Structure formats: C-alpha cells, structure tokens
Amino acid sequence: MFDVVDTDGGTVGYVWIGPDATDDSGAWRVWSVVIDDDKYGRGFGRAAMHLAEEYAREQGATSIGLQVFGDNTSARVLYESLGYVAASLTMRKTL
C-alpha cells in the first residue's frame, strides 16, 4: 500500500496493489484507491495509478486489473483514459 501525497507532503489518500490470486503469476490487481473527497479532480488518482503501475512492472507484473462499480463514472473515465478496458461485466436489477 502506498500513501498518496500532495506537493506539501500531506497524505491525501492511498492506493493498495498486489499480486492477483489467479493462475497467471504476472497478474496484479489494484485492490483499492482512496483519495480524500476534497482532493478529487486534482490529478492525485491519476498520479497514484501511474506509480502503482510502475511499481507492479518493477515487481515483474505483466498485467494489472481492477474492479470498479458501474455507477462510479468518474473512476471509470479515469481508468479508461489510462488504458484499462472492461474484461467482464456483472449486472443486477433491483426488485
């Protein structure tokens, strides 16, 4: 897990990554990304993802995945802009 810090050195969130529990030893996963609500839209999530990807690559990762809720539009836009593509889709209907 890495802290996400601003230019003053203050912690504004974190990103948690690690190997995925699959048969593919090169597969890694972003388990969680949290940025303080009042810091959204300032590029901290993007910077955190770049650092996470760089670290995973240095550890031998050949792919990195994540899960995002369908209604989390801002996160989906961010991840898609970073090159992530949908690998599966789960749908639900409230009764």
XYZ file of C-alpha atoms in Angstrom:
95
model
C 0.000 0.000 0.000
C 1.261 3.443 -0.924
C 0.225 6.766 0.547
C -0.738 9.422 -1.976
C 0.774 12.764 -1.004
C 0.330 16.309 -2.210
C 3.140 18.749 -3.050
C 3.359 19.796 0.616
C 3.919 16.191 1.719
C 0.455 15.782 3.236
C -1.326 12.454 2.792
C -4.428 12.774 0.591
C -5.222 9.080 0.125
C -3.735 5.715 -0.679
C -3.508 3.017 -3.345
C -3.302 -0.682 -2.463
C -1.942 -3.100 -5.074
C -0.526 -6.598 -5.114
C -0.412 -9.898 -6.953
C -3.771 -11.248 -8.094
C -4.863 -14.666 -6.864
C -5.017 -16.221 -10.346
C -3.021 -18.863 -12.160
C -1.201 -16.084 -14.031
C 1.851 -15.240 -11.916
C 2.303 -11.937 -13.762
C -1.202 -10.695 -12.996
C -1.510 -7.944 -10.403
C -4.547 -6.143 -9.061
C -5.415 -2.708 -7.770
C -7.296 -3.650 -4.612
C -8.274 -0.139 -3.548
C -7.744 3.508 -4.436
C -8.902 6.130 -1.966
C -8.485 9.868 -2.437
C -9.857 12.346 0.111
C -13.192 13.744 -1.086
C -11.959 17.331 -1.007
C -8.991 16.408 -3.242
C -10.964 14.896 -6.157
C -10.256 16.285 -9.594
C -6.701 17.402 -8.842
C -4.846 14.521 -10.509
C -3.991 12.551 -7.368
C -5.823 9.424 -8.536
C -4.075 9.531 -11.898
C -0.679 10.011 -10.247
C -1.400 7.165 -7.823
C -2.285 4.820 -10.679
C 0.885 5.699 -12.595
C 3.015 4.991 -9.519
C 1.147 1.740 -8.830
C 1.640 0.552 -12.405
C 5.340 1.452 -12.298
C 5.816 -0.441 -9.036
C 3.931 -3.504 -10.314
C 6.029 -3.504 -13.503
C 9.231 -3.351 -11.409
C 7.987 -6.386 -9.442
C 7.536 -8.400 -12.646
C 3.858 -7.813 -13.280
C 2.754 -8.305 -16.865
C -0.830 -7.096 -16.369
C -2.819 -5.182 -13.806
C -6.561 -5.275 -13.240
C -9.128 -3.642 -11.019
C -12.817 -3.627 -10.242
C -14.974 -0.524 -10.394
C -18.680 -0.134 -9.729
C -20.732 0.681 -12.801
C -22.143 3.878 -11.323
C -18.698 5.266 -10.418
C -18.479 7.298 -13.602
C -15.505 9.457 -12.615
C -13.377 6.423 -11.731
C -14.379 4.617 -14.926
C -13.434 7.663 -17.019
C -10.065 7.852 -15.245
C -9.283 4.152 -15.703
C -10.359 4.145 -19.341
C -8.162 7.190 -20.006
C -5.252 5.199 -18.534
C -5.867 2.328 -20.970
C -7.940 -0.049 -18.841
C -10.652 -1.944 -20.713
C -13.632 -3.928 -19.444
C -12.766 -7.601 -19.009
C -16.121 -8.705 -17.571
C -19.472 -7.259 -16.660
C -21.841 -8.109 -13.810
C -25.388 -6.785 -13.990
C -28.105 -6.533 -11.345
C -31.722 -5.467 -11.169
C -33.400 -4.235 -8.009
C -36.746 -5.957 -7.431
